[in-house]
Amino acid sequence: MMLNSKHFAESAIQQYRKEFDNADPYRHLIIDNFLTTEGADALNANFPTVDDLKVHWKSLNEKKSEGSDFEKFHTSFRDLKLELFGEKLSEWVTQVTGIEEVFITDD
């Protein structure tokens, strides 16, 4: 599991809801250690090199490289993507924010 399960406990959800509702100047939330240590370490250890990334941009305003094909990266990136786009996180976002029918797209 990549996402830290402690954030999904009912007590954490209630605390985050209060923090979200009372945040200033607008509703937002900062969450430390959202990923497990093991998950973050796996992502860090297997982060793709610039050469591994297939698209490179270089212009007056930007110089960047990107890669969106998670199938070509280490399995830890696919695992994280599955959790981020999963129903469990969508439900969590609804519980924390009060925004009904939250959905997360993978595009």
GROMACS .gro file of C-alpha atoms in nm:
model
  107
    1MET     CA    1   0.000   0.000   0.000
    2MET     CA    2   0.135   0.338  -0.101
    3LEU     CA    3  -0.111   0.565   0.082
    4ASN     CA    4  -0.062   0.583   0.458
    5SER     CA    5  -0.361   0.405   0.613
    6LYS     CA    6  -0.357   0.625   0.925
    7HIS     CA    7  -0.512   0.904   0.718
    8PHE     CA    8  -0.816   0.687   0.645
    9ALA     CA    9  -0.908   0.628   1.010
   10GLU     CA   10  -1.240   0.785   1.112
   11SER     CA   11  -1.070   1.006   1.373
   12ALA     CA   12  -0.824   1.138   1.112
   13ILE     CA   13  -1.104   1.204   0.863
   14GLN     CA   14  -1.296   1.407   1.123
   15GLN     CA   15  -0.984   1.607   1.212
   16TYR     CA   16  -0.907   1.675   0.846
   17ARG     CA   17  -1.268   1.784   0.789
   18LYS     CA   18  -1.235   2.044   1.067
   19GLU     CA   19  -0.899   2.163   0.935
   20PHE     CA   20  -1.034   2.182   0.580
   21ASP     CA   21  -1.345   2.376   0.681
   22ASN     CA   22  -1.149   2.622   0.896
   23ALA     CA   23  -0.849   2.677   0.668
   24ASP     CA   24  -0.769   3.034   0.573
   25PRO     CA   25  -0.776   3.217   0.335
   26TYR     CA   26  -0.962   2.937   0.152
   27ARG     CA   27  -1.048   2.577   0.233
   28HIS     CA   28  -0.746   2.355   0.184
   29LEU     CA   29  -0.556   2.078   0.358
   30ILE     CA   30  -0.189   1.999   0.412
   31ILE     CA   31  -0.115   1.634   0.490
   32ASP     CA   32   0.226   1.522   0.606
   33ASN     CA   33   0.334   1.165   0.535
   34PHE     CA   34   0.046   1.097   0.299
   35LEU     CA   35   0.250   0.814   0.148
   36THR     CA   36   0.395   0.532   0.351
   37THR     CA   37   0.768   0.556   0.414
   38GLU     CA   38   0.818   0.237   0.215
   39GLY     CA   39   0.612   0.370  -0.075
   40ALA     CA   40   0.792   0.704  -0.083
   41ASP     CA   41   1.129   0.529  -0.064
   42ALA     CA   42   1.037   0.297  -0.354
   43LEU     CA   43   0.930   0.593  -0.569
   44ASN     CA   44   1.245   0.784  -0.484
   45ALA     CA   45   1.477   0.489  -0.550
   46ASN     CA   46   1.313   0.413  -0.884
   47PHE     CA   47   1.242   0.761  -1.014
   48PRO     CA   48   1.300   0.767  -1.391
   49THR     CA   49   1.603   0.947  -1.528
   50VAL     CA   50   1.561   1.228  -1.778
   51ASP     CA   51   1.668   0.982  -2.049
   52ASP     CA   52   1.384   0.749  -1.948
   53LEU     CA   53   1.129   1.024  -2.010
   54LYS     CA   54   1.013   1.033  -2.370
   55VAL     CA   55   0.892   1.390  -2.416
   56HIS     CA   56   1.129   1.683  -2.378
   57TRP     CA   57   1.029   2.046  -2.396
   58LYS     CA   58   1.274   2.328  -2.445
   59SER     CA   59   1.161   2.679  -2.523
   60LEU     CA   60   1.186   3.032  -2.396
   61ASN     CA   61   0.947   2.963  -2.106
   62GLU     CA   62   1.011   2.601  -2.021
   63LYS     CA   63   1.268   2.328  -2.011
   64LYS     CA   64   1.120   2.002  -1.893
   65SER     CA   65   1.087   1.634  -1.960
   66GLU     CA   66   0.783   1.417  -1.904
   67GLY     CA   67   0.669   1.062  -1.926
   68SER     CA   68   0.308   0.958  -1.888
   69ASP     CA   69   0.328   0.587  -1.971
   70PHE     CA   70   0.328   0.439  -1.622
   71GLU     CA   71   0.357   0.089  -1.769
   72LYS     CA   72   0.718   0.167  -1.859
   73PHE     CA   73   0.815   0.279  -1.509
   74HIS     CA   74   0.884   0.083  -1.193
   75THR     CA   75   0.580  -0.096  -1.049
   76SER     CA   76   0.572   0.144  -0.753
   77PHE     CA   77   0.449   0.419  -0.987
   78ARG     CA   78   0.168   0.201  -1.119
   79ASP     CA   79   0.075   0.105  -0.763
   80LEU     CA   80   0.053   0.471  -0.662
   81LYS     CA   81  -0.152   0.558  -0.970
   82LEU     CA   82  -0.402   0.280  -0.892
   83GLU     CA   83  -0.446   0.404  -0.537
   84LEU     CA   84  -0.478   0.770  -0.638
   85PHE     CA   85  -0.748   0.689  -0.894
   86GLY     CA   86  -0.926   0.435  -0.676
   87GLU     CA   87  -1.269   0.450  -0.519
   88LYS     CA   88  -1.124   0.454  -0.166
   89LEU     CA   89  -0.949   0.788  -0.220
   90SER     CA   90  -1.253   0.939  -0.394
   91GLU     CA   91  -1.470   0.847  -0.095
   92TRP     CA   92  -1.206   0.987   0.142
   93VAL     CA   93  -1.201   1.320  -0.045
   94THR     CA   94  -1.581   1.337  -0.020
   95GLN     CA   95  -1.570   1.266   0.354
   96VAL     CA   96  -1.298   1.525   0.418
   97THR     CA   97  -1.433   1.802   0.196
   98GLY     CA   98  -1.806   1.739   0.203
   99ILE     CA   99  -1.809   1.762  -0.177
  100GLU     CA  100  -2.047   1.494  -0.303
  101GLU     CA  101  -1.976   1.262  -0.592
  102VAL     CA  102  -1.604   1.336  -0.615
  103PHE     CA  103  -1.437   1.156  -0.899
  104ILE     CA  104  -1.076   1.143  -1.002
  105THR     CA  105  -0.992   1.090  -1.368
  106ASP     CA  106  -0.676   0.936  -1.504
  107ASP     CA  107  -0.637   1.166  -1.804
   0.00000   0.00000   0.00000
